[in-house]
Coordinates of C-alpha atoms and ligand atoms in Angstrom, one line a residue:
X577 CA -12.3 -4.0 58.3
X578 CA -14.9 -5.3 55.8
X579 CA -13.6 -6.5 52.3
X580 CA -15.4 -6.8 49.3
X581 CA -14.6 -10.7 47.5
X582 CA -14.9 -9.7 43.7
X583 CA -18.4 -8.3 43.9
X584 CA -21.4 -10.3 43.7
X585 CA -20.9 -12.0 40.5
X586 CA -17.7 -14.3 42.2
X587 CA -18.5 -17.4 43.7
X588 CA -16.3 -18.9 46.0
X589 CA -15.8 -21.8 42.9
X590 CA -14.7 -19.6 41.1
X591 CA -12.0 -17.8 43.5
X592 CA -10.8 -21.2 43.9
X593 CA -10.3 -21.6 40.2
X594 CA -9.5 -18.0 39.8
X595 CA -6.3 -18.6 42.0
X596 CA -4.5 -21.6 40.1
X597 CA -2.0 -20.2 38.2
X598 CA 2.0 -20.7 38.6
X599 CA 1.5 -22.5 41.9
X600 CA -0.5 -25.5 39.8
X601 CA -3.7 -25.2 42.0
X602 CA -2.5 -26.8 44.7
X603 CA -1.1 -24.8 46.9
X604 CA -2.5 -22.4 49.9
X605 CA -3.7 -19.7 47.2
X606 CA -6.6 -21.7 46.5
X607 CA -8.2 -22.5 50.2
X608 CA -11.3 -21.0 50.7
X609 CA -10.3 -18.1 53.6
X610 CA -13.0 -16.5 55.0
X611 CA -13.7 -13.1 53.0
X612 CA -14.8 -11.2 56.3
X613 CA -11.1 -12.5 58.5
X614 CA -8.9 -9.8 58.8
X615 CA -5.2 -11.0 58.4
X616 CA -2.2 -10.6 60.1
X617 CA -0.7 -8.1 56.8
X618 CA -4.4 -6.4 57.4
X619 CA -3.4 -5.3 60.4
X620 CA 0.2 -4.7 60.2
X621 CA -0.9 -2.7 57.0
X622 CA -3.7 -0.6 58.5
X623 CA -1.4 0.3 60.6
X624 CA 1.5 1.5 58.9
X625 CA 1.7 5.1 57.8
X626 CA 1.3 5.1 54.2
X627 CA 4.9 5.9 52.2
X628 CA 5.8 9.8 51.8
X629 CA 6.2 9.1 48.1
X630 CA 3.7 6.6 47.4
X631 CA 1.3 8.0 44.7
X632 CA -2.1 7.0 45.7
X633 CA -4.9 7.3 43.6
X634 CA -8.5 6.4 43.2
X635 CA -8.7 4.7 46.5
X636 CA -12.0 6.9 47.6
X637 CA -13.8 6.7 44.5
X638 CA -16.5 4.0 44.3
X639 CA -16.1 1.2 42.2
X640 CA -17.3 1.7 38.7
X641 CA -18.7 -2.0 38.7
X642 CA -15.5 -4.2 37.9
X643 CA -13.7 -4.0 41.4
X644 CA -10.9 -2.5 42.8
X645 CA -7.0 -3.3 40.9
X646 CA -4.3 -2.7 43.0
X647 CA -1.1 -1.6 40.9
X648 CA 2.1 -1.4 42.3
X649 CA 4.8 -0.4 39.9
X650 CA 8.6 -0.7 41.3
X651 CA 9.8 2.9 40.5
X652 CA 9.4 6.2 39.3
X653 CA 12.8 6.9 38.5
X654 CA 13.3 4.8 35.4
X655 CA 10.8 6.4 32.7
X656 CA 9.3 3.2 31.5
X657 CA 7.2 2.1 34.9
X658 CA 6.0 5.9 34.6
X659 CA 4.5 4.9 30.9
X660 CA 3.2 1.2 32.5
X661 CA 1.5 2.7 35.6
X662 CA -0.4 5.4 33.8
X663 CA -1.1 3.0 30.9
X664 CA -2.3 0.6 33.4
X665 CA -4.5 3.1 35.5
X666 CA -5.8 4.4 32.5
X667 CA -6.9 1.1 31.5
X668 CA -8.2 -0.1 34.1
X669 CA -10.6 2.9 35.1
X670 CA -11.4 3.1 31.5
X671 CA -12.9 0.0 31.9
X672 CA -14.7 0.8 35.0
X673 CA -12.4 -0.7 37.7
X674 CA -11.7 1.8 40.7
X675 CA -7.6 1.5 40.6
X676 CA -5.1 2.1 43.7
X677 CA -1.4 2.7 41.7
X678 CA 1.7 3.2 43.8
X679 CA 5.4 3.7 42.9
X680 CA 7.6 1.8 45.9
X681 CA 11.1 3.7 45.1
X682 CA 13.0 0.6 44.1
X683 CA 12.8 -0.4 48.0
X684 CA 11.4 -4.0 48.1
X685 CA 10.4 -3.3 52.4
X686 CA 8.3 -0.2 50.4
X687 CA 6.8 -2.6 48.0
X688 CA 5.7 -5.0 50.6
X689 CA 3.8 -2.0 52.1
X690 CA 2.6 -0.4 49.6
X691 CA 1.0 -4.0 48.7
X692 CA -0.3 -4.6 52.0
X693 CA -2.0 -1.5 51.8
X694 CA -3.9 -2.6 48.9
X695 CA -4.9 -5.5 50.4
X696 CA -6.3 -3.6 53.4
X697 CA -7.6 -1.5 51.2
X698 CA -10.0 -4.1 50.1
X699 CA -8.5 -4.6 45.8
X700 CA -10.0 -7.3 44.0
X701 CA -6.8 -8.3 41.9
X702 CA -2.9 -7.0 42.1
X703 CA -1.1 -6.4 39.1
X704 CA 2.4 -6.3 40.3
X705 CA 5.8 -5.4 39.1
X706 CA 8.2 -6.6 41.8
X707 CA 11.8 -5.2 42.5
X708 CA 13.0 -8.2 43.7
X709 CA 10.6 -11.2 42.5
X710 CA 12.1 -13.1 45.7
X711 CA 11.2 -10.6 47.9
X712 CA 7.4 -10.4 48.1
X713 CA 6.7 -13.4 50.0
X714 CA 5.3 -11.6 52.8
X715 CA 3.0 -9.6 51.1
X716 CA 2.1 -12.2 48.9
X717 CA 1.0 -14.5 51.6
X718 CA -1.5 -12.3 53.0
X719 CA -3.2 -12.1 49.1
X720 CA -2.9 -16.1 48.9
X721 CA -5.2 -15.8 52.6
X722 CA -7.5 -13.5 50.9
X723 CA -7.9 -15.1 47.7
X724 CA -6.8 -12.4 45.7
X725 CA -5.1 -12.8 42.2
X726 CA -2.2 -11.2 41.6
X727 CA -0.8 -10.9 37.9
X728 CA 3.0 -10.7 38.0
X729 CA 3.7 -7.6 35.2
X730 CA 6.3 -7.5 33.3
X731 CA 9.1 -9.2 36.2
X732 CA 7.9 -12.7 37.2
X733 CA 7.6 -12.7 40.9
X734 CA 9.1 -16.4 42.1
X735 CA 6.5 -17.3 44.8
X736 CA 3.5 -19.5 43.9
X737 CA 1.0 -17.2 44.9
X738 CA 1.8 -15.3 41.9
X739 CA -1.5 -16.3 39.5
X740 CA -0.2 -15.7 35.9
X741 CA 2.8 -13.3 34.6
X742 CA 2.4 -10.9 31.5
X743 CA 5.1 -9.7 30.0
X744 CA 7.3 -9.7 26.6
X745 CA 9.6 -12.6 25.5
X746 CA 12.3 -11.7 27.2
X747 CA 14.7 -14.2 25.8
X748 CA 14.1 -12.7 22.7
X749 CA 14.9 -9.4 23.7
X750 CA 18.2 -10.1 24.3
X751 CA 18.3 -12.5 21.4
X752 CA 17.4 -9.5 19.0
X753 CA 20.4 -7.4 21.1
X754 CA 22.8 -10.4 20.4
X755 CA 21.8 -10.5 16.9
X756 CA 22.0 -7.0 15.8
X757 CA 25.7 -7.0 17.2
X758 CA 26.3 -10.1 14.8
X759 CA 24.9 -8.3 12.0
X760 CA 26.2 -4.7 12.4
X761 CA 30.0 -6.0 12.6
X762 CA 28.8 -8.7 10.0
X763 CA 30.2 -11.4 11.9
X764 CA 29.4 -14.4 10.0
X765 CA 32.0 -12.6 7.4
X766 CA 34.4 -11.6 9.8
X767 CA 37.5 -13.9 8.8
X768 CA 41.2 -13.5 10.3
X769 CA 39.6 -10.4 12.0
X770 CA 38.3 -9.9 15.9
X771 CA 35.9 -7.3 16.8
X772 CA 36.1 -6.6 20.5
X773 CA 32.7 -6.0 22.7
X774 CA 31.9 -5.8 26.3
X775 CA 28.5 -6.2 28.3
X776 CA 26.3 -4.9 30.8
X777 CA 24.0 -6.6 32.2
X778 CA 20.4 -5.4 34.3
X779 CA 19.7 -6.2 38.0
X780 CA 19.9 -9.6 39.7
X781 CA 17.2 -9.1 41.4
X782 CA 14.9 -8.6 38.1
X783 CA 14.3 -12.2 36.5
X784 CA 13.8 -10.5 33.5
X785 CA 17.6 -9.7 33.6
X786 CA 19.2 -13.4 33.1
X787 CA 16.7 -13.6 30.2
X788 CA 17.6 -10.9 28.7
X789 CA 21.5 -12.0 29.2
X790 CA 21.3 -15.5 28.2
X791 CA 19.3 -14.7 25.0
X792 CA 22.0 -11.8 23.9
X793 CA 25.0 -14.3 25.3
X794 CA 23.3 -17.3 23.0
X795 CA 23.4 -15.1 20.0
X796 CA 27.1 -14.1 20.2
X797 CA 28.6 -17.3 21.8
X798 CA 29.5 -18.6 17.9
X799 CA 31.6 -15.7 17.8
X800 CA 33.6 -16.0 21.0
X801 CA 33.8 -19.4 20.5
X802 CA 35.4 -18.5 16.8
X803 CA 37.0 -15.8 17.8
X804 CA 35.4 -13.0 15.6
X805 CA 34.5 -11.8 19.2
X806 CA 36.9 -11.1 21.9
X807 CA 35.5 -9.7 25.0
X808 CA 38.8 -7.8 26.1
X809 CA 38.2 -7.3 29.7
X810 CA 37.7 -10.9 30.0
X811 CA 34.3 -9.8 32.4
X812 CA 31.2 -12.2 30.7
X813 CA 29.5 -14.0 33.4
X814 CA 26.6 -12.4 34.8
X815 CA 27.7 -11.7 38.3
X816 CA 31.0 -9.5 36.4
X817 CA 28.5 -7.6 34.4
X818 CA 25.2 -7.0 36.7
X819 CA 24.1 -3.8 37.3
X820 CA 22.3 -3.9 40.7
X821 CA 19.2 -1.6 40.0
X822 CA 19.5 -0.8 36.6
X823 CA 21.2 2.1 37.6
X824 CA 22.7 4.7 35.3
X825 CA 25.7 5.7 37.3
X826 CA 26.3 2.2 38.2
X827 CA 26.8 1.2 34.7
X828 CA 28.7 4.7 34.0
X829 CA 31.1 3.7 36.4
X830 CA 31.9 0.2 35.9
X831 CA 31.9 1.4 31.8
X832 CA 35.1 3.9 33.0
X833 CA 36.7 1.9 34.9
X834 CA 36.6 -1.1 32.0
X835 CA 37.6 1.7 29.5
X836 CA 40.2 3.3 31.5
X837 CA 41.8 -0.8 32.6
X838 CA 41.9 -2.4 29.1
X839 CA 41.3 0.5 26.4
X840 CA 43.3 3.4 27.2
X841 CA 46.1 2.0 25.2
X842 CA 44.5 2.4 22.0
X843 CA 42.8 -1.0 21.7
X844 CA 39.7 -0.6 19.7
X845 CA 36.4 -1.0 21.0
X846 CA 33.6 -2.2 18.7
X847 CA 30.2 -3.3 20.3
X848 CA 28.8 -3.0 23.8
X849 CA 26.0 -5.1 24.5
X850 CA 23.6 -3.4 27.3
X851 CA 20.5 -5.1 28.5
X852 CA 18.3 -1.9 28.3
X853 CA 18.1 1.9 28.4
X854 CA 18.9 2.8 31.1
X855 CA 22.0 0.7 31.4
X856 CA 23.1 1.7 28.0
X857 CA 22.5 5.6 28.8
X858 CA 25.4 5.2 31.2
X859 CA 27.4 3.6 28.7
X860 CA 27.7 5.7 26.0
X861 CA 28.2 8.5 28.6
X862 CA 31.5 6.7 29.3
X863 CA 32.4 5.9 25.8
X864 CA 31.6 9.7 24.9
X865 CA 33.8 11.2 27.7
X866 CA 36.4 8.4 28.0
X867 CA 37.0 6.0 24.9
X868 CA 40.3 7.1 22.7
X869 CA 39.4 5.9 19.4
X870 CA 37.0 7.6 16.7
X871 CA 35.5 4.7 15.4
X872 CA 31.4 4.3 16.4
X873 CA 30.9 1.8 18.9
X874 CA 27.4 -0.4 18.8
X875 CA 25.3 -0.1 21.7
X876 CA 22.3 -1.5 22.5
X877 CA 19.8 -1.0 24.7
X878 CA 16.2 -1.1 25.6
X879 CA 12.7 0.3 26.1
X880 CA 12.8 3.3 23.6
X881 CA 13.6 5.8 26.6
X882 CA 13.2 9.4 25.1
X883 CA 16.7 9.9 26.0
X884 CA 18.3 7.0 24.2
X885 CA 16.0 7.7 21.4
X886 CA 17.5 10.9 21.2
X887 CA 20.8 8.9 21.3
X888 CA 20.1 7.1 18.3
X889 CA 19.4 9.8 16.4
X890 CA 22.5 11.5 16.8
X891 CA 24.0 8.5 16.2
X892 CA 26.1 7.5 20.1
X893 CA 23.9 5.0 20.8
X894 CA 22.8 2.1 17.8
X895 CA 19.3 0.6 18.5
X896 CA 16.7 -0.3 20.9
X897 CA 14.2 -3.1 21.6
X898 CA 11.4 -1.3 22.3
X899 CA 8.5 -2.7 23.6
X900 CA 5.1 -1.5 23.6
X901 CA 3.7 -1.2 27.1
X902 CA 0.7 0.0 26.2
X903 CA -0.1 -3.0 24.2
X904 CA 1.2 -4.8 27.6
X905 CA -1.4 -2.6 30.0
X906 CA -3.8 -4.0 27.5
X907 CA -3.1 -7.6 27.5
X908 CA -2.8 -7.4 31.1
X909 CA -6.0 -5.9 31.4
X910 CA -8.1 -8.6 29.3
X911 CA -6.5 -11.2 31.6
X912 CA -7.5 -9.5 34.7
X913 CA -11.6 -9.4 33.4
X914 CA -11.2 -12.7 32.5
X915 CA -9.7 -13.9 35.9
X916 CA -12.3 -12.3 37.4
X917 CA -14.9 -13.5 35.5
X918 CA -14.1 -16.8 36.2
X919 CA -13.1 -18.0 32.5
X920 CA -10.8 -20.6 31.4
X921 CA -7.0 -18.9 31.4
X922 CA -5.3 -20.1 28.2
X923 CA -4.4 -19.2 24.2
X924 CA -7.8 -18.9 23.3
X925 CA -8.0 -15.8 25.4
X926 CA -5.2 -14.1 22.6
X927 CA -7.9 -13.8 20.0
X928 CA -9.8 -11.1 22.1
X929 CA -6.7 -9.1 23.1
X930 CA -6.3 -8.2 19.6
X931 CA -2.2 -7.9 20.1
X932 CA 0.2 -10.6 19.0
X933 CA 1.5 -12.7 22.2
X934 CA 2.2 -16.1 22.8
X935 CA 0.8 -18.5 25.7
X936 CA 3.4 -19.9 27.4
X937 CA 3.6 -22.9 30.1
X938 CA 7.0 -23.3 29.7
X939 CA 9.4 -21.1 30.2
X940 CA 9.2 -19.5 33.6
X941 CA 9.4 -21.4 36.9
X942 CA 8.6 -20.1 40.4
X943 CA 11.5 -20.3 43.1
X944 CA 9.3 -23.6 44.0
X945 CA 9.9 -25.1 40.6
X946 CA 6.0 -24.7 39.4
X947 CA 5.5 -23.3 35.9
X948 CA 3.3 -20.0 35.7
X949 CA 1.1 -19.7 32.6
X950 CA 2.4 -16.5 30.6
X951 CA 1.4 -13.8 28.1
X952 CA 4.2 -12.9 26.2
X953 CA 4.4 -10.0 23.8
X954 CA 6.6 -9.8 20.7
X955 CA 9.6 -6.8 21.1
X956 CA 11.2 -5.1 18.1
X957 CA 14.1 -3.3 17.1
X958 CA 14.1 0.1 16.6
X959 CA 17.1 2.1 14.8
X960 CA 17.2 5.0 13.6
X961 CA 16.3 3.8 10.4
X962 CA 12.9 2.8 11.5
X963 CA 11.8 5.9 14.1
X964 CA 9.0 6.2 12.8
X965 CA 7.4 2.7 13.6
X966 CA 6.9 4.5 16.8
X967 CA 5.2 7.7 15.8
X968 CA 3.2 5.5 14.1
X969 CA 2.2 3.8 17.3
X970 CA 0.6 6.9 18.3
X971 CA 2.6 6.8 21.4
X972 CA 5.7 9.2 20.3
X973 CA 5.6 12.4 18.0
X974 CA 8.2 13.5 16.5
X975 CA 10.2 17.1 16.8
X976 CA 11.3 19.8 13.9
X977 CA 14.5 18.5 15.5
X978 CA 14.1 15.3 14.8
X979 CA 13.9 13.8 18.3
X980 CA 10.9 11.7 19.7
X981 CA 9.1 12.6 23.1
X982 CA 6.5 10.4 24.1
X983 CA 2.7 11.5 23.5
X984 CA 0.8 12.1 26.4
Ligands
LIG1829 C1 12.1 -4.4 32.2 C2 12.9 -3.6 31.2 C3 13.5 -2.4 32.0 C4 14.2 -2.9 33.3 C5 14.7 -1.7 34.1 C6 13.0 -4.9 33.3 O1 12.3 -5.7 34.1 O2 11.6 -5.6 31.5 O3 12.0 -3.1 30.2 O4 14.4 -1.7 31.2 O5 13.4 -3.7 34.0 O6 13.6 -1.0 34.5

């Protein structure tokens, strides 16, 4: 099989410096591999039958002039991928890149495939959000021997092949959670009294997930440590309140079964911090159907899911951080032309992305210890005092009920 190396305007200097990104430069990614070698994943992946529900598109038509983007989006089944992977296809066509997007299912062995499909399919760049950021190494490898870039989206993925990671600050997410729990039960004011919480937490396998954990936990640790807060179920350390897959019915359950252990006798319940959507979708199901006291609990989630925005308006679930992931297909799609044209990746790029973000060398490491060079965009909090931030966006209308469905 022949592949394509970036077009004509890509010299191999350029590939090289293309390439350093969270490995530092100095690792396999930037060796000059033969374009024309056909690799071990090539062959494994032209041989493997292509996913039943891997959505494939694009892949015949020719390229427009910018190259081929491989997208590879973890899931179809939580509604915000569906938003990034049309945003992102859109995007990218738009701009006159031919574009291979697949779903993998939430099965990482699916991911790997799907992504060593691209590869054999000839793509220019990955964009990649991984189920489990440790579990790509395979795939990865094969787009290190190629020289391909691959931007980590939204979830950093932890190997060093990874080229730069676009995303929002996801400490801050769960910093603006922790914080609106602070300030709804006016905490600071709280005196003799203790309001009682719990948590749920997202997926291990996400890095995004201790981000958003740590920031919420840093918040409300004054409180615990005061005692305005009392988590009753005694269940605060990650592992206790992880919810493998981000999965509804996961948190559902483990909401019951905390309700029906430590709240069936009458105890009050006051705040439920959940790390997103569709954690906190399961748990005002539970606190609908199974909490005793008439009091409104807080709940937090986030995305801006159309069904916890319908939550918030009727008034079971308390706010959102929503983030806009159109703003993040477009950021991520300014870094990729500028990858590929070879330019210099740092915060002089934000200017021309025309969306507040933040360059950041810092904060997120590789499972090798190197730092990889992020975009970060700035979340906010949506209530349902402030709906209609989003139908501004253009992104949501709203209904003669009230409700908010995302604009197509
Ligand atoms: C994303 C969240 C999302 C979660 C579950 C995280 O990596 O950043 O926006 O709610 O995955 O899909």
């Amino acid at each position: 099989m022949k592949r394509k190396l970036l077009g004509a305007f890509l010299s191999t200097a350029m590939v090289a410096s293309l390439v350093v990104g969270c490995g530092g430069g100095n690792d396999s990614a930037a060796t000059d591999a033969p374009a024309e070698t056909e690799t071990p994943a090539e062959d494994a992946a032209e041989d493997a039958t292509p996913a039943e529900d891997t959505a494939t598109e694009g892949a015949e038509a020719p390229a427009a002039g910018g190259g081929k983007i491989g997208i590879s989006m973890p899931t179809q089944s939580l509604e915000r991928w569906n938003r990034d992977g049309a945003y992102l296809d859109e995007q990218f066509k738009a701009a006159g890149f031919e574009t291979i997007l697949t779903y993998s299912d939430d099965k990482t062995e699916q991911q790997v495939n799907d992504i060593q499909n691209m590869l054999a399919d000839g793509v220019d760049m990955l964009v990649i959000a991984a189920i489990d950021g440790n579990a790509l190494n395979t795939a990865l490898e094969g787009a290190a021997e190629q020289n391909i870039p691959v931007i980590s989206y939204d979830r950093l993925i932890l190997n060093d092949a990874a080229s730069y990671y676009v995303s929002f600050d996801n400490y801050t997410v769960g910093q603006l959670q922790g914080e609106y729990i602070v300030e709804a039960l006016d905490l600071a004011n709280a005196g003799d009294k203790t309001y009682n919480i719990e948590i749920t937490a997202g997926d291990p396998a996400d890095n995004n997930a201790t981000y958003f954990y740590q920031g919420a936990i840093d918040a409300i640790q004054p409180y615990l440590d005061n005692g305005a807060l009392n988590i009753v179920s005694g269940q605060k350390d990650f592992d206790a309140v992880a919810t493998p897959g981000w999965k509804t019915d996961t948190a559902l359950a483990r909401a019951q079964n905390v309700l029906s252990s430590y709240y069936a006798d009458g105890t009050q319940l006051d705040a439920w911090l959940c790390s997103n959507d569709s954690t906190a979708l399961g748990v005002t199901q539970a606190v609908t159907s199974d909490y005793a006291g008439s009091n409104t609990v807080v709940i937090t989630g986030q995305d801006g899911d159309e069904a916890n925005l319908k939550n918030i308006v009727d008034g079971v679930q308390t706010m959102t951080v929503y983030k806009n992931v159109s703003n993040e297909s477009i950021v991520t799609l300014a870094l990729a032309k500028a990858i590929l044209a070879g330019e210099t990746i740092d915060e002089s790029l934000i200017p021309s992305f025309g969306i507040e973000c933040a360059f950041d060398t810092e904060s997120y490491e590789t499972s090798a210890g190197n730092k990889c060079p992020s975009f970060l965009l700035v979340p906010n909090v949506i209530t349902k005092d402030n709906l209609q931030d989003l139908v501004d966006t253009g992104l949501y209308t709203m209904g003669d009920d009230g409700y908010l469905s995302a604009a197509n």
